[in-house]
Short mmCIF file of C-alpha atoms in Angstrom, two decimals:
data_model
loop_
_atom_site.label_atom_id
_atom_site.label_comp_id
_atom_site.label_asym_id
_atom_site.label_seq_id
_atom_site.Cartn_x
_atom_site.Cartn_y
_atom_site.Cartn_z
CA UNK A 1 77.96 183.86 150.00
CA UNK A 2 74.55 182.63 151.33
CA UNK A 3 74.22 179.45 154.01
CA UNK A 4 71.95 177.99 150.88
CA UNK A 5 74.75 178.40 148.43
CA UNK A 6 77.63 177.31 151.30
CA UNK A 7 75.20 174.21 152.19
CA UNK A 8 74.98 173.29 148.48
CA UNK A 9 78.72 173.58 147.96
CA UNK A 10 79.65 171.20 150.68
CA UNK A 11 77.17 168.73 149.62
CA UNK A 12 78.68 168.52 146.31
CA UNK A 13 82.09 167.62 148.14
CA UNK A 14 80.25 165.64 150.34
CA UNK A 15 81.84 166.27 153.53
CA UNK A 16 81.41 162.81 154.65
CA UNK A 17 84.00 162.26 157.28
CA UNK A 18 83.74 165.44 158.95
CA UNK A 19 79.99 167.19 158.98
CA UNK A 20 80.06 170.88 159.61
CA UNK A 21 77.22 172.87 162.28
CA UNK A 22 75.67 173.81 158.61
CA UNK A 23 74.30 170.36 158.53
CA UNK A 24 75.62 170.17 154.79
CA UNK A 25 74.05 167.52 152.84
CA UNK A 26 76.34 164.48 151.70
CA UNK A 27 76.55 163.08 148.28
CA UNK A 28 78.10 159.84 147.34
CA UNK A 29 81.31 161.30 146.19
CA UNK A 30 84.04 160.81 148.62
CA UNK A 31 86.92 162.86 149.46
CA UNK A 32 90.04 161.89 147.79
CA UNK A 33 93.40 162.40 149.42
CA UNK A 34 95.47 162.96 145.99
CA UNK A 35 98.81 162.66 147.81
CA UNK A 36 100.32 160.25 149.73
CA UNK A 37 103.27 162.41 150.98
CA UNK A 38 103.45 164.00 154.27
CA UNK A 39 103.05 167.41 153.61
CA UNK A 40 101.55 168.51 149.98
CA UNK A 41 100.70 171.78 148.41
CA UNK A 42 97.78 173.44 146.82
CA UNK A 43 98.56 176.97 145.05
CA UNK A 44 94.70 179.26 145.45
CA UNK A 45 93.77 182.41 143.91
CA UNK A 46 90.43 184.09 146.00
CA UNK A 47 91.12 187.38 145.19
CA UNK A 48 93.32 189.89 147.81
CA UNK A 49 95.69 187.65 149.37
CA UNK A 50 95.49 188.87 152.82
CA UNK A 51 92.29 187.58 153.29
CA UNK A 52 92.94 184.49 151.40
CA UNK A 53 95.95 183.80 153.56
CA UNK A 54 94.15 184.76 156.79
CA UNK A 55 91.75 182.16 155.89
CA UNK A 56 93.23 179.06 154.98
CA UNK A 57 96.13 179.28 157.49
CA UNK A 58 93.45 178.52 160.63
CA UNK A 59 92.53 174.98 159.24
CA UNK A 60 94.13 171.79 161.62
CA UNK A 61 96.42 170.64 159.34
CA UNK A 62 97.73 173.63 157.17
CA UNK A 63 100.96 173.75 158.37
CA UNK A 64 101.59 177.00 156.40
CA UNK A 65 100.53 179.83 153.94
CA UNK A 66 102.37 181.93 151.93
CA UNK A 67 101.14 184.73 149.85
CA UNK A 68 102.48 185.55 146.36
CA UNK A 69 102.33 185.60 142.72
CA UNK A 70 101.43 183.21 140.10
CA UNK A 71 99.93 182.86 136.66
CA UNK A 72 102.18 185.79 134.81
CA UNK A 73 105.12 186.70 132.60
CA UNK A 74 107.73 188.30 134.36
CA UNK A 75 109.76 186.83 136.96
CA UNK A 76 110.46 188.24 140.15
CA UNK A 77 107.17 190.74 139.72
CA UNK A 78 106.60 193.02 142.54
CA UNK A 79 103.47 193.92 144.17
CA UNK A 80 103.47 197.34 142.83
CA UNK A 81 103.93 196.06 139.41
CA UNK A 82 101.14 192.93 140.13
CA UNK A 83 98.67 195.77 141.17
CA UNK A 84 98.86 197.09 137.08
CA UNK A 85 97.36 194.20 136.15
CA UNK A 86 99.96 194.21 133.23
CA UNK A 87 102.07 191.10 134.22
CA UNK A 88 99.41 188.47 133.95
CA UNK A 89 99.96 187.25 137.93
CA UNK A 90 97.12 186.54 140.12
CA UNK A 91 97.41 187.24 144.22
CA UNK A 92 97.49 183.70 145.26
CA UNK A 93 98.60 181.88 148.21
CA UNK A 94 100.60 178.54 148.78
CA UNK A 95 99.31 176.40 151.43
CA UNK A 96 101.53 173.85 152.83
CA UNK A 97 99.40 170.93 154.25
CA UNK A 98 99.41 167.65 155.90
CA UNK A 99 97.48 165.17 153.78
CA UNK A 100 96.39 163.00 156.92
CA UNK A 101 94.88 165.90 158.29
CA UNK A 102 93.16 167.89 155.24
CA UNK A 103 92.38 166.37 151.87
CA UNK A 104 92.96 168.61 148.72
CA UNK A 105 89.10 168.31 148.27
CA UNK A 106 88.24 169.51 151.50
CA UNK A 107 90.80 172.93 150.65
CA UNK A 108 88.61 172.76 147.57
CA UNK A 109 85.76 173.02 149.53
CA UNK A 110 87.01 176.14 151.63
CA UNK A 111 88.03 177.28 147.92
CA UNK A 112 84.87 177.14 146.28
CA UNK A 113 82.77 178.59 148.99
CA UNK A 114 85.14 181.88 150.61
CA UNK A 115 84.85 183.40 147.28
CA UNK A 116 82.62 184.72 144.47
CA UNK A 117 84.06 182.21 141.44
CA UNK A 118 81.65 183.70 138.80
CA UNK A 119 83.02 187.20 138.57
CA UNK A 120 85.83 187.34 136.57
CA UNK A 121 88.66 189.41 137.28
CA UNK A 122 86.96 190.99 140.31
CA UNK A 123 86.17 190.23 144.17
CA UNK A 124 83.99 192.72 145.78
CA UNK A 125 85.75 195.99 145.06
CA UNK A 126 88.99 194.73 144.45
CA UNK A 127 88.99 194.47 140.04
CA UNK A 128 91.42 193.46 137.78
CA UNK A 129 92.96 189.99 137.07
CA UNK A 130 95.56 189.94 139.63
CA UNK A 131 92.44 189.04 141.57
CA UNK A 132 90.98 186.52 139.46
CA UNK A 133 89.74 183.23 140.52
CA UNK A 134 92.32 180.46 140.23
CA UNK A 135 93.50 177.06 141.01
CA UNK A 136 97.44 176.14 140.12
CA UNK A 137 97.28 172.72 140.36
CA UNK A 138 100.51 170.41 140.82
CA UNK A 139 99.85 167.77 139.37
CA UNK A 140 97.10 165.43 137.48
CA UNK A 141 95.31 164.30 140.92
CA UNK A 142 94.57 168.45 141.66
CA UNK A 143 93.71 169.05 138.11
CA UNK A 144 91.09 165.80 137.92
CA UNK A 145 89.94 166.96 141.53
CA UNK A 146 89.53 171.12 140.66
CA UNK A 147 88.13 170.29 137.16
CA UNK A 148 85.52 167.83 138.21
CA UNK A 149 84.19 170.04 141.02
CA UNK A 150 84.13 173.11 139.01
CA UNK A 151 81.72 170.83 136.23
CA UNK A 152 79.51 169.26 139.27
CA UNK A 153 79.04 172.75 140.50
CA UNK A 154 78.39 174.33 137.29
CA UNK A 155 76.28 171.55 136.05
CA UNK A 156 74.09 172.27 139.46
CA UNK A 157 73.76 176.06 138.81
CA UNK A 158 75.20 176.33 142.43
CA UNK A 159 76.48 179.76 141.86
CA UNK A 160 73.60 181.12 139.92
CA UNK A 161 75.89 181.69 137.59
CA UNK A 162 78.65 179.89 135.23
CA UNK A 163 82.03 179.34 137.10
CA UNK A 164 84.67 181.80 135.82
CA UNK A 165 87.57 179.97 137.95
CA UNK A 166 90.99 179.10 135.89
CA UNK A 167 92.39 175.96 136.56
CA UNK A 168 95.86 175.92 135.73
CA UNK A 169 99.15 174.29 136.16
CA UNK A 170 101.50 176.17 138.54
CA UNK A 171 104.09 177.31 136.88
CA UNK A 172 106.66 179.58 138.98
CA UNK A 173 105.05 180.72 142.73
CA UNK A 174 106.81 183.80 143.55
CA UNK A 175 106.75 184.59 147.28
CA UNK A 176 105.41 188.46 148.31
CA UNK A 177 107.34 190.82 150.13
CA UNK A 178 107.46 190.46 153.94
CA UNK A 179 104.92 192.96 154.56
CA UNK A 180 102.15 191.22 152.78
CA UNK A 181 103.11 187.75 154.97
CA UNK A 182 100.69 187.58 157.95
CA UNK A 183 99.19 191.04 156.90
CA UNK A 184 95.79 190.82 158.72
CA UNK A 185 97.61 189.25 161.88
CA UNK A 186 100.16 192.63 162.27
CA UNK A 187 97.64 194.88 161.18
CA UNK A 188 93.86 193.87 162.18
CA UNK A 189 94.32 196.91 164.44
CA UNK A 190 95.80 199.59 162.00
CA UNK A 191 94.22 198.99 158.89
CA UNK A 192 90.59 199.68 158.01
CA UNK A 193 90.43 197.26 155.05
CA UNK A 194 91.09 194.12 157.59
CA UNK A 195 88.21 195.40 159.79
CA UNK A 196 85.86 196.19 156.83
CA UNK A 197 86.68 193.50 154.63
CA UNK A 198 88.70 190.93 156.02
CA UNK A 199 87.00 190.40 160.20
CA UNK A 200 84.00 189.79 159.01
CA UNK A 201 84.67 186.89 156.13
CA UNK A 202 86.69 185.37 158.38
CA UNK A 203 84.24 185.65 160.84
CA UNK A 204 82.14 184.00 158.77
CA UNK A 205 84.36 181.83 157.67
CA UNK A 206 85.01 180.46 161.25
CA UNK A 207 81.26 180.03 161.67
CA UNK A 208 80.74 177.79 158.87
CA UNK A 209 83.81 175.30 159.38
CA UNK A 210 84.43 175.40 163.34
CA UNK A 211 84.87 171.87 163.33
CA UNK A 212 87.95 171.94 160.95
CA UNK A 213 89.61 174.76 162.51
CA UNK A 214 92.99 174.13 164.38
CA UNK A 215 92.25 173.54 167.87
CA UNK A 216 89.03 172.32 167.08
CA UNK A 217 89.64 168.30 167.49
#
């Protein structure tokens, strides 16, 4: 994703309260905390879970990030039978967070912009619709919060293109197997898709949101 399109993304959330080294442009729109419970969850779909997970579990306040399955048929799917693209699951994580610390908007806002949410059923070379873009929201709050970014967005051509995302409630999360938990942490070093595909989005990643980063305050 360009710095034009990341700049433009943030300014639609209008990081107010916590301005990034992007100098993103604020709107009058302010971040809503949709929870008023100590630790929440949000439920994302960004295409391959590894880097999704990698992501979202270095921002202060994510206390933790599971990757799994959502949006299908069958319970208890496994990855090889995800990977048809026959069960109707997405590769999603579930990222347990600390309300105080992170607002649901401003995990929209890592959402919207670590991702390509106009190509549907495909990120990069990974295609089918286990790696669609999704949002399983919890509950009315997320939904009002996902559905009124996606139209701001949309309504601003931000993407160039219309907004493919699904918003949808969560209905069963069903954890990976172990191997897939942590994936680019145990195998950065052993496996050429983290080096190729995952180092340098998170690299990137880091870049643009250094000031929201654990450690960072």
């Amino acid at each position: 994703m360009s710095l034009k399109v990341i700049a433009f993304v943030a300014g639609i959330l209008s990081m107010s309260a916590c301005t990034s080294e992007n100098n993103y442009k604020s709107m009058s729109t302010s971040l809503v905390n949709v929870s008023s419970e100590k630790v929440d969850t949000a439920t994302f779909g960004t295409g391959c879970f590894w880097c999704t997970e990698a992501i979202f579990e270095q921002l202060a306040g994510v206390l933790k990030v599971t990757s799994g399955y959502a949006g299908g048929h069958i319970k208890n799917p496994t990855y090889k039978q995800v990977t048809t693209g026959e069960t109707g699951h997405a590769e999603c994580v579930q990222v347990e967070f600390e309300p105080e610390k992170i607002t649901y908007d401003e995990l929209l806002e890592v959402f919207w912009q670590v991702h390509d949410p106009t190509t549907l059923n495909r990120q990069g070379a990974d295609v089918g619709t286990q790696y669609r873009s999704a949002i399983f929201y919890h509950n009315d709050q997320q939904k009002e919060r996902a559905e009124y970014f996606k139209k701001q967005l949309d309504g601003e051509n931000a993407f160039g293109k219309p907004i493919v995302t699904e918003i949808t409630p969560i209905d069963k999360f069903y954890e990976a197997e172990n191997y897939h938990q942590e994936y680019y942490e145990n195998n950065k070093n052993a496996n050429p898709y983290c080096a190729v595909v995952i180092r340098p989005k998170l690299d990137k990643f880091k870049k643009a949101f250094a000031s929201k980063l654990k450690g960072a305050q």
